[in-house]
CSV table of C-alpha atoms in Angstrom, one decimal:
chain,number,residue,atom,x,y,z
M,1,MET,CA,3.6,43.8,34.5
M,2,THR,CA,2.4,40.8,32.3
M,3,ARG,CA,3.1,37.3,32.9
M,4,HIS,CA,5.4,37.4,29.8
M,5,ALA,CA,6.6,40.9,30.5
M,6,ARG,CA,7.8,39.1,33.8
M,7,SER,CA,9.5,36.0,31.8
M,8,THR,CA,11.4,38.3,29.6
M,9,ALA,CA,12.8,40.4,32.4
M,10,ALA,CA,14.1,37.4,34.2
M,11,LEU,CA,15.6,35.8,30.7
M,12,ALA,CA,17.4,39.1,30.4
M,13,LEU,CA,18.9,39.0,33.9
M,14,ILE,CA,19.8,35.6,33.7
M,15,ALA,CA,21.8,36.4,31.0
M,16,MET,CA,23.6,39.5,32.3
M,17,LEU,CA,24.5,37.5,35.6
M,18,GLY,CA,25.8,34.6,33.3
M,19,LEU,CA,27.9,37.6,31.6
M,20,THR,CA,29.0,39.4,34.6
M,21,ALA,CA,30.1,36.2,35.8
M,22,CYS,CA,31.8,35.5,32.7
M,23,ALA,CA,33.6,38.9,32.8
M,24,THR,CA,35.0,38.7,36.7
M,25,ASP,CA,36.3,35.4,36.2
M,26,ASP,CA,39.4,33.8,34.6
M,27,ARG,CA,37.9,30.4,33.3
M,28,VAL,CA,36.3,30.5,30.1
M,29,GLU,CA,32.5,29.6,30.4
M,30,THR,CA,32.1,26.4,28.0
M,31,THR,CA,28.4,25.7,28.1
M,32,ALA,CA,26.2,28.1,27.4
M,33,PRO,CA,23.6,29.1,30.8
M,34,THR,CA,20.4,27.6,30.0
M,35,ALA,CA,16.9,29.2,31.2
M,36,THR,CA,13.7,27.6,31.2
M,37,PRO,CA,10.9,28.5,28.7
M,38,THR,CA,7.9,29.8,29.9
M,39,SER,CA,5.6,28.1,27.2
M,40,THR,CA,6.5,24.9,25.7
M,41,MET,CA,6.5,24.4,21.7
M,42,PHE,CA,5.0,21.2,20.4
M,43,VAL,CA,7.4,19.1,18.3
M,44,PRO,CA,6.4,15.7,17.4
M,45,ASP,CA,7.7,12.5,17.1
M,46,LEU,CA,9.3,12.3,13.5
M,47,ASP,CA,9.6,8.5,13.7
M,48,GLN,CA,5.7,7.8,14.1
M,49,PHE,CA,5.4,9.2,10.5
M,50,THR,CA,6.0,7.0,7.0
M,51,PRO,CA,8.7,8.7,5.1
M,52,PRO,CA,8.0,10.1,1.5
M,53,PRO,CA,8.9,7.6,-1.2
M,54,ALA,CA,12.3,8.4,-2.8
M,55,GLY,CA,11.4,8.6,-6.4
M,56,ILE,CA,8.9,9.1,-8.8
M,57,ILE,CA,5.4,7.7,-7.9
M,58,ASP,CA,3.6,5.7,-11.2
M,59,ASP,CA,0.1,6.9,-11.5
M,60,LYS,CA,-1.0,4.0,-12.9
M,61,THR,CA,0.6,1.6,-10.5
M,62,GLY,CA,1.3,3.1,-7.5
M,63,GLN,CA,5.0,1.9,-7.6
M,64,THR,CA,7.7,4.2,-6.7
M,65,THR,CA,10.8,4.2,-8.8
M,66,GLY,CA,13.9,5.7,-8.9
M,67,PRO,CA,16.1,8.1,-11.2
M,68,LYS,CA,16.5,6.0,-14.5
M,69,ALA,CA,19.9,5.4,-16.4
M,70,PRO,CA,20.1,7.5,-19.4
M,71,ALA,CA,20.3,5.2,-22.6
M,72,VAL,CA,23.4,5.5,-24.5
M,73,TRP,CA,25.0,3.5,-27.1
M,74,ASP,CA,28.2,1.7,-26.1
M,75,GLU,CA,29.3,-1.1,-26.7
M,76,ALA,CA,27.0,-3.4,-24.3
M,77,SER,CA,24.4,-1.0,-25.6
M,78,ARG,CA,25.4,-2.6,-29.4
M,79,ALA,CA,25.7,-6.0,-27.6
M,80,ALA,CA,22.3,-6.0,-25.8
M,81,VAL,CA,20.1,-5.3,-28.9
M,82,ILE,CA,21.6,-7.8,-31.0
M,83,ALA,CA,21.9,-10.6,-28.3
M,84,ALA,CA,17.7,-9.2,-27.9
M,85,ALA,CA,17.2,-9.8,-31.4
M,86,GLU,CA,19.1,-13.3,-31.9
M,87,THR,CA,16.9,-14.4,-29.0
M,88,ALA,CA,13.5,-13.5,-30.2
M,89,MET,CA,14.3,-14.2,-33.7
M,90,ALA,CA,14.9,-18.0,-32.0
M,91,ALA,CA,12.1,-18.0,-30.4
M,92,TYR,CA,9.6,-16.6,-33.4
M,93,ALA,CA,11.2,-18.9,-36.0
M,94,ARG,CA,9.2,-22.1,-34.5
M,95,PRO,CA,6.4,-23.3,-36.9
M,96,THR,CA,6.0,-26.6,-35.8
M,97,VAL,CA,5.8,-26.0,-31.9
M,98,GLU,CA,2.7,-25.9,-30.8
M,99,ALA,CA,0.6,-22.2,-30.6
M,100,ASN,CA,0.2,-21.4,-27.3
M,101,THR,CA,3.5,-22.9,-26.1
M,102,TRP,CA,5.2,-20.3,-29.1
M,103,ILE,CA,3.1,-17.2,-27.9
M,104,SER,CA,3.4,-17.7,-24.2
M,105,GLU,CA,7.9,-18.0,-24.9
M,106,LEU,CA,7.1,-15.4,-27.2
M,107,THR,CA,5.8,-13.0,-25.1
M,108,PRO,CA,8.0,-11.9,-22.6
M,109,LEU,CA,10.7,-10.4,-25.7
M,110,LEU,CA,7.9,-8.2,-26.6
M,111,THR,CA,6.7,-5.0,-26.1
M,112,PRO,CA,2.9,-5.2,-24.6
M,113,LYS,CA,1.6,-3.4,-28.0
M,114,ALA,CA,3.6,-6.1,-30.0
M,115,ALA,CA,2.4,-9.3,-27.7
M,116,LYS,CA,-1.1,-8.2,-28.8
M,117,ASP,CA,-0.4,-8.3,-32.0
M,118,TYR,CA,1.7,-11.6,-32.9
M,119,ASN,CA,-0.9,-13.0,-29.9
M,120,TYR,CA,-3.2,-13.4,-33.3
M,121,SER,CA,-0.4,-14.7,-35.5
M,122,ARG,CA,-0.2,-18.7,-36.3
M,123,ASN,CA,3.5,-19.3,-36.3
M,124,SER,CA,2.4,-22.4,-38.8
M,125,ASN,CA,2.9,-19.4,-40.9
M,126,ILE,CA,6.5,-18.5,-40.5
M,127,PRO,CA,8.8,-20.0,-43.5
M,128,ALA,CA,11.9,-19.6,-41.1
M,129,THR,CA,12.6,-22.2,-38.9
M,130,GLN,CA,16.5,-21.1,-37.4
M,131,VAL,CA,18.7,-18.1,-37.0
M,132,THR,CA,21.5,-19.2,-38.8
M,133,GLY,CA,24.2,-16.5,-38.8
M,134,PRO,CA,24.9,-13.0,-35.9
M,135,GLY,CA,23.0,-10.0,-36.3
M,136,VAL,CA,23.7,-7.1,-37.2
M,137,ILE,CA,22.4,-3.2,-36.0
M,138,VAL,CA,21.6,-1.4,-39.4
M,139,ASN,CA,19.7,1.5,-37.8
M,140,ASP,CA,20.5,2.9,-34.5
M,141,ASP,CA,19.4,6.3,-34.8
M,142,SER,CA,18.2,6.5,-31.9
M,143,VAL,CA,19.2,5.2,-28.5
M,144,TYR,CA,15.9,3.9,-27.9
M,145,LEU,CA,15.3,2.2,-31.3
M,146,ALA,CA,17.3,0.1,-33.2
M,147,HIS,CA,17.0,-2.0,-36.6
M,148,VAL,CA,18.3,-5.5,-36.6
M,149,GLU,CA,18.9,-8.0,-39.1
M,150,VAL,CA,19.2,-11.1,-38.8
M,151,PRO,CA,19.6,-14.2,-40.5
M,152,THR,CA,17.6,-17.4,-41.2
M,153,ASP,CA,16.8,-20.2,-42.9
M,154,ALA,CA,14.3,-18.1,-45.3
M,155,GLY,CA,16.1,-15.3,-45.7
M,156,THR,CA,17.3,-12.0,-43.8
M,157,TRP,CA,14.6,-10.8,-41.3
M,158,THR,CA,14.3,-7.2,-39.9
M,159,LEU,CA,13.5,-6.9,-36.2
M,160,MET,CA,12.5,-3.4,-34.7
M,161,LEU,CA,13.4,-3.3,-31.3
M,162,VAL,CA,13.2,-0.5,-28.4
M,163,ARG,CA,14.0,0.0,-24.8
M,164,GLU,CA,12.2,2.4,-22.0
M,165,TYR,CA,15.5,3.9,-20.2
M,166,GLY,CA,19.1,2.6,-20.7
M,167,ASP,CA,18.7,-0.2,-18.1
M,168,SER,CA,15.4,-1.3,-19.4
M,169,PRO,CA,15.7,-4.6,-21.3
M,170,TRP,CA,15.6,-4.4,-25.3
M,171,LEU,CA,11.8,-5.7,-26.6
M,172,VAL,CA,10.7,-6.8,-29.8
M,173,GLU,CA,8.3,-4.6,-31.4
M,174,ARG,CA,8.3,-5.7,-35.1
M,175,PHE,CA,9.3,-8.7,-37.3
M,176,THR,CA,9.5,-7.7,-40.4
M,177,PRO,CA,10.4,-10.9,-43.2
M,178,PRO,CA,12.6,-10.7,-45.9
M,179,GLU,CA,11.3,-8.9,-49.4
M,180,GLY,CA,9.0,-11.6,-51.2
M,181,ILE,CA,8.0,-13.4,-48.0
M,182,HIS,CA,4.8,-12.5,-46.4
């Protein structure tokens, strides 16, 4: 008889004796009989491993991000895009500010592409010097893109703003001057 067959027979005998004991005893068995295994199974210590990230890994940066909030048009989104447009226009309409200061303060309010494009602009050529009234959304066909008109002392400018997700900030992609101003 092989070793495996002897082990199997021994386990069967132990199980049978346990059942016999249960059948002859009026007490209820609360735990199953334990048998000694004939071979050991290797179970790794899972605490020694780094758990997988809970989110999506960005291929370019390697950063892990969780689920993003879906973009919706609600009162908070509308207020946020108007506030972003007014803030950006106020930062943009400063022709007397030193050029490096102007672009460094404007850049965080712009998309990366717009930041590159406006880096070559001369703020001294901007005719507006201040925002004169509240912004108004004039196009909100997409939950990720909006056009907001902002009045200034040189006419009403139209700003195109975008956001990546619902909880992303609105950033300016383009400042469009009033008709007749270049």
